[in-house]
CSV table of C-alpha atoms in Angstrom, one decimal:
chain,number,residue,atom,x,y,z
A,180,MET,CA,223.0,29.7,109.6
A,181,LYS,CA,220.8,26.5,110.7
A,182,THR,CA,217.7,27.1,112.1
A,183,ASN,CA,216.7,25.2,114.7
A,184,LYS,CA,213.6,22.6,113.9
A,185,LEU,CA,212.3,23.9,117.8
A,186,THR,CA,212.1,27.7,116.4
A,187,PRO,CA,209.3,28.0,115.0
A,188,TYR,CA,207.1,26.2,117.8
A,189,LEU,CA,208.5,28.8,120.5
A,190,PHE,CA,206.5,31.3,118.4
A,191,LEU,CA,203.9,29.3,119.4
A,192,ILE,CA,204.1,29.3,123.1
A,193,PRO,CA,202.4,32.3,123.3
A,194,GLY,CA,199.5,32.0,121.8
A,195,CYS,CA,198.8,28.4,123.1
A,196,THR,CA,199.1,29.6,126.5
A,197,ILE,CA,196.8,32.1,126.1
A,198,LEU,CA,194.4,29.7,124.2
A,199,GLY,CA,194.8,27.2,126.8
A,200,ALA,CA,194.4,29.1,129.8
A,201,PHE,CA,191.7,31.7,128.4
A,202,ILE,CA,189.9,28.6,126.1
A,203,PHE,CA,190.9,25.0,126.9
A,204,TYR,CA,191.1,24.8,130.3
A,205,PRO,CA,187.7,27.0,130.7
A,206,MET,CA,186.5,24.0,128.5
A,207,LEU,CA,187.3,20.6,129.9
A,208,GLN,CA,186.8,22.3,133.4
A,209,ALA,CA,183.0,23.4,132.3
A,210,ILE,CA,182.8,19.7,130.9
A,211,TRP,CA,183.7,18.5,134.1
A,212,LEU,CA,181.0,21.3,136.4
A,213,SER,CA,178.6,19.3,134.3
A,214,PHE,CA,179.2,16.2,135.8
A,215,THR,CA,179.0,17.5,139.6
A,216,LYS,CA,177.1,19.7,142.5
A,217,TYR,CA,178.3,22.5,142.6
A,218,ASN,CA,177.3,26.1,143.9
A,219,MET,CA,180.6,27.9,144.3
A,220,VAL,CA,180.3,27.9,148.2
A,221,THR,CA,180.9,24.1,149.0
A,222,ASP,CA,183.0,21.8,147.2
A,223,ALA,CA,182.0,20.1,143.9
A,224,GLU,CA,180.6,17.2,144.6
A,225,PHE,CA,180.9,14.3,141.7
A,226,ILE,CA,177.0,13.1,140.9
A,227,GLY,CA,177.6,11.1,137.1
A,228,PHE,CA,174.3,12.3,134.8
A,229,SER,CA,172.1,13.6,137.4
A,230,ASN,CA,172.7,17.2,136.0
A,231,TYR,CA,171.8,16.0,132.5
A,232,GLU,CA,168.9,13.7,133.3
A,233,LYS,CA,167.4,16.4,135.5
A,234,LEU,CA,167.9,18.5,132.2
A,235,PHE,CA,166.2,16.6,129.6
A,236,ASN,CA,163.2,16.7,132.1
A,237,ASP,CA,163.1,20.4,132.6
A,238,ASP,CA,160.4,22.0,130.3
A,239,LEU,CA,162.1,25.3,131.2
A,240,PHE,CA,164.9,23.7,129.4
A,241,TRP,CA,162.8,22.4,126.4
A,242,GLN,CA,161.9,25.9,125.7
A,243,THR,CA,164.1,27.4,125.6
A,244,LEU,CA,166.4,25.8,123.0
A,245,ILE,CA,163.0,26.1,121.8
A,246,ASN,CA,163.4,29.1,121.5
A,247,THR,CA,167.2,29.7,121.0
A,248,PHE,CA,166.4,27.7,117.5
A,249,THR,CA,163.4,30.0,116.5
A,250,TYR,CA,165.8,32.7,117.4
A,251,VAL,CA,168.3,31.4,114.5
A,252,ILE,CA,165.9,30.2,111.9
A,253,GLY,CA,164.3,34.0,112.4
A,254,VAL,CA,167.6,35.8,112.7
A,255,VAL,CA,170.0,33.9,110.3
A,256,PRO,CA,168.7,34.2,107.2
A,257,ALA,CA,168.0,38.2,106.9
A,258,LEU,CA,171.3,38.0,108.6
A,259,VAL,CA,172.7,36.5,105.3
A,260,ILE,CA,170.5,37.7,102.8
A,261,LEU,CA,170.1,41.2,103.5
A,262,PRO,CA,173.7,42.2,103.7
A,263,ILE,CA,174.3,41.4,100.5
A,264,PHE,CA,172.4,44.2,98.9
A,265,LEU,CA,173.4,46.1,101.1
A,266,ALA,CA,177.0,45.3,99.8
A,267,VAL,CA,175.9,45.5,96.7
A,268,LEU,CA,174.6,49.0,96.9
A,269,VAL,CA,177.7,50.4,99.2
A,270,ASN,CA,179.9,48.9,96.5
A,271,GLN,CA,179.3,51.2,93.6
A,272,LYS,CA,181.7,54.1,92.9
A,273,LEU,CA,179.2,57.0,93.0
A,274,LYS,CA,179.6,60.2,95.2
A,275,GLY,CA,179.4,60.3,98.9
A,276,ILE,CA,178.9,56.6,99.0
A,277,GLY,CA,181.3,56.6,101.9
A,278,PHE,CA,178.8,58.6,104.3
A,279,PHE,CA,176.4,55.7,103.3
A,280,ARG,CA,178.8,52.7,104.1
A,281,SER,CA,179.3,54.6,107.7
A,282,ALA,CA,176.1,55.1,108.4
A,283,TYR,CA,174.8,50.9,107.8
A,284,TYR,CA,177.7,50.4,110.1
A,285,ILE,CA,176.7,52.7,113.0
A,286,PRO,CA,174.7,50.0,114.3
A,287,VAL,CA,176.9,47.6,115.0
A,288,VAL,CA,179.1,50.2,117.1
A,289,THR,CA,176.4,51.4,119.0
A,290,SER,CA,175.9,50.1,122.6
A,291,LEU,CA,173.8,47.4,122.8
A,292,VAL,CA,172.2,49.3,126.2
A,293,VAL,CA,171.7,52.5,124.2
A,294,ALA,CA,170.2,50.9,121.4
A,295,GLY,CA,167.7,48.1,124.1
A,296,ILE,CA,166.8,52.0,125.2
A,297,ALA,CA,165.7,53.1,121.8
A,298,TRP,CA,164.3,50.5,120.7
A,299,ASP,CA,162.3,50.2,123.5
A,300,TRP,CA,161.0,53.4,122.9
A,301,VAL,CA,160.0,52.5,119.4
A,302,TYR,CA,158.2,49.2,121.2
A,303,LYS,CA,156.2,50.8,123.8
A,304,GLU,CA,153.0,50.9,124.1
A,305,ASN,CA,152.8,55.1,122.8
A,306,GLY,CA,156.2,54.2,121.0
A,307,LEU,CA,156.7,55.6,117.0
A,308,LEU,CA,155.9,51.7,115.6
A,309,ASN,CA,152.3,51.8,117.1
A,310,TYR,CA,152.5,55.3,116.1
A,311,VAL,CA,153.1,54.6,112.8
A,312,LEU,CA,151.1,52.1,112.1
A,313,ASP,CA,148.1,53.4,113.9
A,314,LEU,CA,148.6,56.5,111.0
A,315,LEU,CA,148.7,54.0,108.2
A,316,HIS,CA,145.4,52.5,109.9
A,317,ILE,CA,147.1,48.8,110.2
A,318,ILE,CA,146.5,48.5,113.9
A,319,ASN,CA,143.2,49.6,115.3
A,320,GLU,CA,145.1,49.3,119.1
A,321,PRO,CA,148.2,49.7,120.7
A,322,VAL,CA,150.5,46.8,120.0
A,323,HIS,CA,152.5,45.0,123.3
A,324,TRP,CA,155.4,44.3,121.3
A,325,LEU,CA,157.9,43.4,124.4
A,326,THR,CA,155.2,42.6,126.9
A,327,SER,CA,152.8,40.2,124.7
A,328,THR,CA,154.2,35.7,124.5
A,329,GLN,CA,153.5,36.2,120.7
A,330,THR,CA,155.1,38.9,119.5
A,331,ALA,CA,158.6,39.6,122.6
A,332,ILE,CA,161.0,36.9,120.4
A,333,PHE,CA,160.0,38.4,117.2
A,334,ALA,CA,160.4,42.2,118.3
A,335,VAL,CA,164.6,41.2,119.9
A,336,MET,CA,165.1,39.0,117.0
A,337,VAL,CA,164.8,42.3,114.6
A,338,VAL,CA,166.9,44.5,116.8
A,339,THR,CA,169.7,42.0,116.4
A,340,VAL,CA,169.1,41.7,112.6
A,341,TRP,CA,169.5,45.5,113.0
A,342,LYS,CA,172.7,45.8,114.6
A,343,GLY,CA,174.4,43.0,112.6
A,344,LEU,CA,173.1,43.8,109.0
A,345,GLY,CA,176.2,46.5,108.8
A,346,TYR,CA,179.0,44.0,109.7
A,347,TYR,CA,177.6,41.4,107.6
A,348,MET,CA,177.8,44.1,105.0
A,349,ILE,CA,181.6,45.0,105.7
A,350,ILE,CA,182.4,40.8,105.3
A,351,TYR,CA,180.2,41.2,102.0
A,352,LEU,CA,182.2,44.1,100.5
A,353,ALA,CA,185.6,43.0,101.0
A,354,GLY,CA,183.8,39.7,99.1
A,355,LEU,CA,182.6,41.9,96.0
A,356,GLN,CA,185.7,43.8,96.1
A,357,SER,CA,188.0,40.9,95.3
A,358,ILE,CA,185.9,39.4,92.5
A,359,PRO,CA,187.7,40.6,88.8
A,360,GLU,CA,186.6,42.8,86.8
A,361,ASP,CA,187.2,40.8,84.1
A,362,LEU,CA,184.5,38.7,84.7
A,363,TYR,CA,181.7,41.3,85.2
A,364,GLU,CA,182.8,42.3,81.1
A,365,ALA,CA,182.9,39.0,80.1
A,366,ALA,CA,179.2,38.7,81.3
A,367,GLU,CA,178.5,41.9,79.2
A,368,ILE,CA,180.2,40.9,76.1
A,369,ASP,CA,177.5,38.1,76.1
A,370,GLY,CA,174.3,40.4,76.8
A,371,ALA,CA,174.4,39.6,80.8
A,372,ASN,CA,171.8,43.0,82.1
A,373,TRP,CA,172.1,43.7,85.3
A,374,TRP,CA,170.4,40.9,87.9
A,375,LYS,CA,171.6,38.1,85.7
A,376,LYS,CA,175.5,39.7,86.5
A,377,ILE,CA,174.6,39.8,90.4
A,378,THR,CA,172.8,36.1,89.8
A,379,ARG,CA,175.4,34.7,87.6
A,380,VAL,CA,178.5,36.1,88.2
A,381,THR,CA,178.5,37.8,91.5
A,382,ILE,CA,176.4,35.4,93.9
A,383,PRO,CA,178.4,32.0,92.7
A,384,MET,CA,181.6,34.6,93.6
A,385,LEU,CA,180.4,35.2,97.1
A,386,MET,CA,179.8,31.5,98.3
A,387,PRO,CA,182.8,31.6,100.4
A,388,PHE,CA,182.0,34.7,102.1
A,389,VAL,CA,178.2,33.9,102.8
A,390,LEU,CA,179.9,29.9,104.0
A,391,ILE,CA,181.4,32.2,107.0
A,392,VAL,CA,178.4,34.8,107.1
A,393,THR,CA,176.3,32.0,107.8
A,394,ILE,CA,178.8,30.0,110.3
A,395,MET,CA,179.2,32.8,112.1
A,396,SER,CA,175.7,34.3,112.3
A,397,SER,CA,174.4,31.1,113.0
A,398,ILE,CA,176.9,30.7,116.0
A,399,ALA,CA,176.1,34.2,117.0
A,400,ALA,CA,172.3,33.5,117.1
A,401,MET,CA,172.9,30.3,119.4
A,402,LYS,CA,174.4,32.0,121.8
A,403,VAL,CA,172.3,35.2,121.6
A,404,PHE,CA,172.5,36.7,125.4
A,405,GLU,CA,172.2,40.7,125.6
A,406,GLU,CA,169.4,41.6,123.4
A,407,ILE,CA,167.2,39.2,125.2
A,408,TYR,CA,168.0,40.5,128.8
A,409,ILE,CA,168.4,44.3,127.9
A,410,MET,CA,165.1,43.9,126.5
A,411,THR,CA,162.8,41.2,128.0
A,412,GLY,CA,164.7,39.3,130.5
A,413,GLY,CA,163.0,36.5,129.0
A,414,GLY,CA,160.0,37.6,129.8
A,415,PRO,CA,157.2,37.6,129.8
A,416,LEU,CA,156.7,33.6,131.0
A,417,HIS,CA,159.7,32.6,129.4
A,418,SER,CA,158.3,33.4,125.9
A,419,SER,CA,161.8,35.0,125.0
A,420,GLU,CA,164.1,32.8,127.5
A,421,THR,CA,167.3,31.2,125.6
A,422,LEU,CA,170.0,28.6,126.3
A,423,VAL,CA,172.5,31.1,127.1
A,424,LEU,CA,170.0,33.4,129.0
A,425,TYR,CA,168.7,30.2,131.0
A,426,ILE,CA,172.5,29.4,131.7
A,427,TYR,CA,173.0,32.5,132.8
A,428,ASN,CA,169.7,32.5,135.5
A,429,GLU,CA,170.7,29.1,136.5
A,430,ALA,CA,175.0,29.9,136.8
A,431,PHE,CA,174.3,33.5,138.6
A,432,ASP,CA,171.1,33.7,140.3
A,433,ARG,CA,170.3,30.4,141.5
A,434,LEU,CA,174.3,29.1,142.0
A,435,ASN,CA,173.4,25.7,139.9
A,436,MET,CA,176.9,25.9,138.4
A,437,GLY,CA,177.2,22.3,137.4
A,438,TYR,CA,173.7,21.9,136.2
A,439,ALA,CA,174.3,25.1,134.6
A,440,SER,CA,177.6,24.1,133.0
A,441,ALA,CA,175.4,20.5,131.9
A,442,ALA,CA,173.3,22.8,129.9
A,443,GLY,CA,176.3,24.8,128.6
A,444,VAL,CA,178.5,21.2,127.4
A,445,ILE,CA,174.8,21.2,125.0
A,446,LEU,CA,174.8,23.8,124.1
A,447,PHE,CA,178.4,23.8,123.1
A,448,LEU,CA,177.5,20.3,121.3
A,449,LEU,CA,174.4,21.9,119.1
A,450,THR,CA,176.8,25.1,117.9
A,451,LEU,CA,179.0,22.4,116.8
A,452,ILE,CA,176.6,20.3,115.4
A,453,PHE,CA,175.2,23.2,113.2
A,454,SER,CA,178.4,24.8,112.2
A,455,ILE,CA,179.7,21.2,110.7
A,456,ILE,CA,176.0,21.1,108.8
A,457,ASN,CA,176.7,24.6,107.7
A,458,ILE,CA,180.5,23.9,106.1
A,459,LYS,CA,178.7,20.0,104.9
A,460,PHE,CA,176.1,21.9,103.0
A,461,MET,CA,177.1,24.9,102.3
A,462,GLY,CA,181.2,23.9,101.8
A,463,LYS,CA,179.7,21.2,99.2
A,464,ASP,CA,177.5,23.7,97.1
A,465,ASN,CA,181.0,26.1,97.3
A,466,THR,CA,182.7,23.7,95.3
A,467,ALA,CA,180.4,22.2,92.9
């Protein structure tokens, strides 16, 4: 029985329809709105590149951009490196290891609202963190973790890392379990100790997974929103406000939908460039 050449494409129609309706159409609409003055009340008015000119002359935009890159630099290395050690730890064939795998994954499935409330208690002036630091004589007076311009964004970074460790650990764990045991046996025959097996066998074999985690964590850090919105609201004095929160405030607080769309296009381009750079360099290392 002969199959019509168009049959395989018929199976793509549902997926392509969903992608078109919920991904590509909104993306093209946002690009169009970025060239207009639009507040959801009146019709969109084409104004050319005025939104982009205003954006590049907005000091707050540049501050949120710096905050966003600070977030990426602070969060991504931790989310790329630390889960590897967690994955190696829970990959051991020990009794009850399933409990530890579940325990490390609990933050991933914990609601950000719940996590934000819990960490807010930890960061309070009379909270757990200040209590422990005072007990260890590290500080002489309480630190205002979430209300200081010097510490607010870094305090929220810790929550992002805490919440993402278990998720990326699972990805690395899948990578570890795909490594043939023969490689470790060959390394033992060559006299490799535990550390050499990690650096000479485990890490090189995990590089494709490192690439995936790097790209995923970079994109997640570039578009971070919930943690900032819940814990600091972008304050104090916009010191923890990131680009996505800036877009949200412009769109829904000030109803500058066209202006917010322009900022969204910039965020998209930055994320795309960042991902291409990661693939270029990490992919090169992986194929070397």
